[in-house]
C-alpha positions as CSV (number, residue, x, y, z in Angstrom):
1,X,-130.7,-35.2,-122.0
2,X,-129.1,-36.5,-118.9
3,X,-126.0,-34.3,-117.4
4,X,-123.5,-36.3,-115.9
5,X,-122.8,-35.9,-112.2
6,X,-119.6,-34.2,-111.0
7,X,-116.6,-36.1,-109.8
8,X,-116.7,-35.8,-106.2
9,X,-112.8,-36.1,-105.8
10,X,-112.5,-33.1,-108.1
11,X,-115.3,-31.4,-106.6
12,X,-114.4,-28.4,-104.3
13,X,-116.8,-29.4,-102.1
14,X,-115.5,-33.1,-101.3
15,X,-114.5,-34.0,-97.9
16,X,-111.4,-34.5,-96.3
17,X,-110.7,-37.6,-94.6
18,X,-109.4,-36.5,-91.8
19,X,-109.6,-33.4,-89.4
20,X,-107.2,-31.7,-86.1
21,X,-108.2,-29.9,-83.8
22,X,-106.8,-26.5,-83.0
23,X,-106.6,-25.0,-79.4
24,X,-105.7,-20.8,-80.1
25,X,-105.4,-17.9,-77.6
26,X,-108.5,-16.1,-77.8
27,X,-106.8,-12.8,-78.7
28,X,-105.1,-14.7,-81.9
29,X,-105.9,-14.0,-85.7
30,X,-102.6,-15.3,-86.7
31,X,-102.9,-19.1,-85.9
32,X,-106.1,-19.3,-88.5
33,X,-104.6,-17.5,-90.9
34,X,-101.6,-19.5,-91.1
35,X,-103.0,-22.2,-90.6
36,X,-105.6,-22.0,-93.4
37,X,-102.6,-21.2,-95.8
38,X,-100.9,-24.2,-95.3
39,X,-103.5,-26.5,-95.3
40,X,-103.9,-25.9,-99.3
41,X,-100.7,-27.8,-99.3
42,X,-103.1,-30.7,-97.8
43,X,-106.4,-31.2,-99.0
44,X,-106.8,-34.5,-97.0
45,X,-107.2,-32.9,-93.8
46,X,-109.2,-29.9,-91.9
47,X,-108.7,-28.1,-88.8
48,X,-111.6,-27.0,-86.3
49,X,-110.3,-24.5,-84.2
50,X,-111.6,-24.0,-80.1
51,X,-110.2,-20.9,-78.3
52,X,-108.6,-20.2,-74.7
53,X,-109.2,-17.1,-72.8
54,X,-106.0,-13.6,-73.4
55,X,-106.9,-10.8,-73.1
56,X,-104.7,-8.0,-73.1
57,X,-101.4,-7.8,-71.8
58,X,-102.0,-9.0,-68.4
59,X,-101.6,-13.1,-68.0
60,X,-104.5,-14.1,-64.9
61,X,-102.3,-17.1,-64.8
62,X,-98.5,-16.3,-65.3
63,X,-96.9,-19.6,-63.8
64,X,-99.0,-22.7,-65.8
65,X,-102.3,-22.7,-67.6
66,X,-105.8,-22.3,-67.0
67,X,-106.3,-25.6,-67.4
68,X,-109.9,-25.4,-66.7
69,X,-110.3,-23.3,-69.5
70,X,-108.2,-25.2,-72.2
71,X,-109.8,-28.6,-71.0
72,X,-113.3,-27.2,-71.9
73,X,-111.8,-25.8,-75.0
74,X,-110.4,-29.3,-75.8
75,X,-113.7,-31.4,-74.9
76,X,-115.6,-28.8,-77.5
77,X,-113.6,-30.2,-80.0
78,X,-113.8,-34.0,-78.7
79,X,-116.8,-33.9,-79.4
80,X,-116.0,-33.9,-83.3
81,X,-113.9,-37.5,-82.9
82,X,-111.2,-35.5,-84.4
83,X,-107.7,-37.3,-85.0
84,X,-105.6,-34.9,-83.2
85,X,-105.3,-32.1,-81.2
86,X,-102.9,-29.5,-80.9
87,X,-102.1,-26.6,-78.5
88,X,-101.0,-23.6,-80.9
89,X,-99.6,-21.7,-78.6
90,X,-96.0,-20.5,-77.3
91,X,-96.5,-20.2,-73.7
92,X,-94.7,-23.2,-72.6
93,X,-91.6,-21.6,-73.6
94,X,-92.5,-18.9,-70.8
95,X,-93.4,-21.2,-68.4
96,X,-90.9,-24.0,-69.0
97,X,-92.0,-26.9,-71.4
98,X,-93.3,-29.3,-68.3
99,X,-96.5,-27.5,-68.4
100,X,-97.3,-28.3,-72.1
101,X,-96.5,-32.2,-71.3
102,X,-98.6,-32.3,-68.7
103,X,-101.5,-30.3,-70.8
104,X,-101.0,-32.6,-73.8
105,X,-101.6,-35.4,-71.4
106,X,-104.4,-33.8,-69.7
107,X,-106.1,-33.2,-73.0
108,X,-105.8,-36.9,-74.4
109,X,-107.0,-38.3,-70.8
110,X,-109.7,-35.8,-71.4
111,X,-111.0,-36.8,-74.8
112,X,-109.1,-40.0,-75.9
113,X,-107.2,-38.2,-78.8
114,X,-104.0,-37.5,-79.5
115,X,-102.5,-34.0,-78.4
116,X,-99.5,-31.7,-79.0
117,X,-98.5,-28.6,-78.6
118,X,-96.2,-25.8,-80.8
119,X,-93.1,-25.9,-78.2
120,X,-92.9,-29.9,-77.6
121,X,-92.6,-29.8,-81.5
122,X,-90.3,-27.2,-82.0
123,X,-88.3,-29.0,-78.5
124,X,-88.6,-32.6,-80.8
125,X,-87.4,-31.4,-83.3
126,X,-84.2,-29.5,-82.3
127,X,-83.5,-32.6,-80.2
128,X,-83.8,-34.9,-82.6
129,X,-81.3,-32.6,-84.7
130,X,-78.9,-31.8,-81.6
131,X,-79.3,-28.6,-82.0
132,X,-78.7,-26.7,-78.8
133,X,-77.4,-22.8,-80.0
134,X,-80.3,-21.0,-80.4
135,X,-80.9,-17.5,-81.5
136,X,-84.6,-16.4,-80.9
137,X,-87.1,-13.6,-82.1
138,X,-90.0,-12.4,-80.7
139,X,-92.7,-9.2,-80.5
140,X,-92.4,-9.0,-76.8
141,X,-91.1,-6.9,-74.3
142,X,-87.5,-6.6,-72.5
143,X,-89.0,-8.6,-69.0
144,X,-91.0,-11.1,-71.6
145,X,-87.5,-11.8,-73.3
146,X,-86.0,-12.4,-70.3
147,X,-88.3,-14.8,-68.5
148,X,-88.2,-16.9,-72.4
149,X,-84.6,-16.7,-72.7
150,X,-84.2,-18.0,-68.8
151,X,-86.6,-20.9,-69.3
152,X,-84.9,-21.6,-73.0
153,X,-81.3,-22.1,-70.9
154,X,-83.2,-24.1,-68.3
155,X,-84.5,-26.5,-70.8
156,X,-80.6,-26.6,-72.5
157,X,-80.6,-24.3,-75.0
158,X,-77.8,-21.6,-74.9
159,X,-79.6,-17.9,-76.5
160,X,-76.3,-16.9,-78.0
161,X,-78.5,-13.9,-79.4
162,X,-82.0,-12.7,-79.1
163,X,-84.3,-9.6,-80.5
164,X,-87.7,-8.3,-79.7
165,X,-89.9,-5.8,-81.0
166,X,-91.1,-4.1,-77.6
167,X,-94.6,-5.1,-77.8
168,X,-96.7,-5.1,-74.7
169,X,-100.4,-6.3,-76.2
170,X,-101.8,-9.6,-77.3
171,X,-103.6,-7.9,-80.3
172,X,-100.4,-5.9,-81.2
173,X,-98.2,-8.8,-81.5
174,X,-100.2,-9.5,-85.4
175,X,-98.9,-6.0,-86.2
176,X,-95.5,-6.2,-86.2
177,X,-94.1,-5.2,-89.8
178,X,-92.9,-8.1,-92.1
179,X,-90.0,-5.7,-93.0
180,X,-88.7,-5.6,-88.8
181,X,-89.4,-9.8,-88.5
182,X,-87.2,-10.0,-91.1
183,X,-84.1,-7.7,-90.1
184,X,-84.7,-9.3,-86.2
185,X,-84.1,-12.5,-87.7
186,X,-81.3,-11.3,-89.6
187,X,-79.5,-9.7,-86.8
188,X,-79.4,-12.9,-84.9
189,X,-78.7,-15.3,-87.4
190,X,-75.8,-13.2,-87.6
191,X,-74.5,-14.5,-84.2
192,X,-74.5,-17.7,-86.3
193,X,-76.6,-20.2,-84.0
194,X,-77.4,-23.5,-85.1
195,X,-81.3,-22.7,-85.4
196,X,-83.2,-19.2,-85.0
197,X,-86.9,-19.4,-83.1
198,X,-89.4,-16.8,-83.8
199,X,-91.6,-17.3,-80.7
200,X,-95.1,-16.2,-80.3
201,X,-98.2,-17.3,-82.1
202,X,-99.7,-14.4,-82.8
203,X,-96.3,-12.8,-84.4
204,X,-97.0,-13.5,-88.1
205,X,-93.2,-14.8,-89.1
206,X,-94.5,-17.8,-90.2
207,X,-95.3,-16.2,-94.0
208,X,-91.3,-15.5,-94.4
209,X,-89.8,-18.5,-92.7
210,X,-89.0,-20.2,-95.9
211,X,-87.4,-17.0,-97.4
212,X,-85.7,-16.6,-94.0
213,X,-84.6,-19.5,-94.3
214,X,-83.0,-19.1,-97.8
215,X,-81.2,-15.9,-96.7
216,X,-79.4,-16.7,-93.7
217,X,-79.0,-20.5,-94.5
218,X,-80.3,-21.5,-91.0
219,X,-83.6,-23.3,-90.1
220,X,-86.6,-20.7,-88.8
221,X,-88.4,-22.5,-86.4
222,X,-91.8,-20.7,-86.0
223,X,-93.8,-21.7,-83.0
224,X,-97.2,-21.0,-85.2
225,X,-96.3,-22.9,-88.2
226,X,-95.2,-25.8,-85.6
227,X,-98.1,-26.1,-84.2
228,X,-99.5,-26.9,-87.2
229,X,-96.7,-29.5,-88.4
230,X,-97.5,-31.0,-85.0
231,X,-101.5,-31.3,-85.8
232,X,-101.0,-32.7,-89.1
233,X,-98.0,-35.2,-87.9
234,X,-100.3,-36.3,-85.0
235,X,-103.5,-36.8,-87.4
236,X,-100.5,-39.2,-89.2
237,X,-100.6,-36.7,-92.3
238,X,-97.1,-37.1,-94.6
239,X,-96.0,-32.9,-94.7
240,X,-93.0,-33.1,-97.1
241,X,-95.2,-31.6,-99.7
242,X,-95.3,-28.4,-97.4
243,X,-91.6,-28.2,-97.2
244,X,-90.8,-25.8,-99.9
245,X,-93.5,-23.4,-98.9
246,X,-93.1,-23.4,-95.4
247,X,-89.6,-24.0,-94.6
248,X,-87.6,-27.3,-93.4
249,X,-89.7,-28.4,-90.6
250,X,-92.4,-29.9,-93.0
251,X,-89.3,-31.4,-94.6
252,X,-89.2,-34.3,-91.6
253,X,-92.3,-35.7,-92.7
254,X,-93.2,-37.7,-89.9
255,X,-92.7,-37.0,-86.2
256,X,-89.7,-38.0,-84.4
């Protein structure tokens, strides 16, 4: 008796047809994580992840990127022929979001495939919406807040409230209590601005946004789960099946 063989669309060990590639700080476990989680939501597409040196709480390279470093991280991953890549990182918003054009663009020159990063989405997106009142959430610490708020108002967005956690260390940032993320974001959205940021990629809001979300009836716009909006919309992946899961970013769909 003959047994016969399993359907390979059904099968758990089928293959998505397409893949994105993920640039993450080296001192990040949240990026994966969150990442993984919402790519349940879309079985049609993997991620490959490549990392780019932190260490610490000390930046070598405070003013731009070490772009040495992230284009050797980037050609690892060209070498898969993936159909996107994507920068999940919030940096830019600490440097000012010319840097993360320019890398994007460095990136696809590089390796011939497209490539995004977390802040150009999040910057598309409330653009697109005309949404300039921001309130914004982060783990870092008073001079960190500062340097982000500055750039934030230099890019057009008025802070019209802002709340940190006081954090000084890369590998700390993970460890910041769902419970405090969620009064932080509170405590802005109460200043009512049109959106509320929770910036850093290694701050794990992105789990709560869409509860967030429900309880202050603003959009949370995660730089983390933006990053991987902008990989999937990049590898020309529909996200709206995301949307209720991880808040109305995924919602768009498509990119702008």
């Amino acid at each position: 008796m003959t047994t016969a063989p399993a359907d390979p669309v059904a099968s758990p060990l089928a293959m998505p047809g397409r893949a994105m590639g993920v640039i993450t700080p080296s001192a990040n476990l949240v990026v994966e994580r969150v990442t993984a989680a919402v790519l349940q939501s879309f079985p049609d597409i993997s991620a490959h992840y490549s990392r780019s040196p932190v260490r610490g709480s000390k930046d070598p390279f405070p003013a731009g990127y070490d772009l040495a470093g992230m284009l050797g991280a980037a050609r690892l991953l060209g070498d898969a022929a993936l159909d996107a890549i994507v920068w999940n990182g919030s940096k830019g918003a600490s440097i000012g979001f010319t840097h993360d054009r320019d890398l994007a663009a460095a990136i696809t020159r590089e390796t011939g495939i497209a490539a995004t990063t977390s802040m150009l989405a999040i910057d598309a997106e409330l653009r697109r919406l005309g949404i300039t009142h921001v309130g914004v959430v982060t783990p870092y610490r008073r001079d960190e807040q500062e340097r982000l708020c500055a750039v934030l108002e230099a890019e057009g967005y008025r802070v019209v409230a802002e709340a940190h956690s006081g954090v000084a260390d890369n590998l700390a940032f993970m460890r910041v209590p769902p419970a405090e993320i969620a009064a932080m974001v509170g405590e802005v959205a109460a200043a009512r601005p049109q959106a509320v940021l929770t910036l850093c990629t290694n701050f794990p809001a992105a789990f709560q946004v869409a509860g967030l979300e429900a309880a202050t009836g603003l959009p949370v716009y995660d730089t983390t789960l933006a990053g991987v909006w902008a990989g999937l919309v990049a590898a020309g992946i529909d996200t709206r099946p995301g949307a209720s899961a991880w808040g109305r970013m995924f919602a768009t769909g498509e990119a702008q």
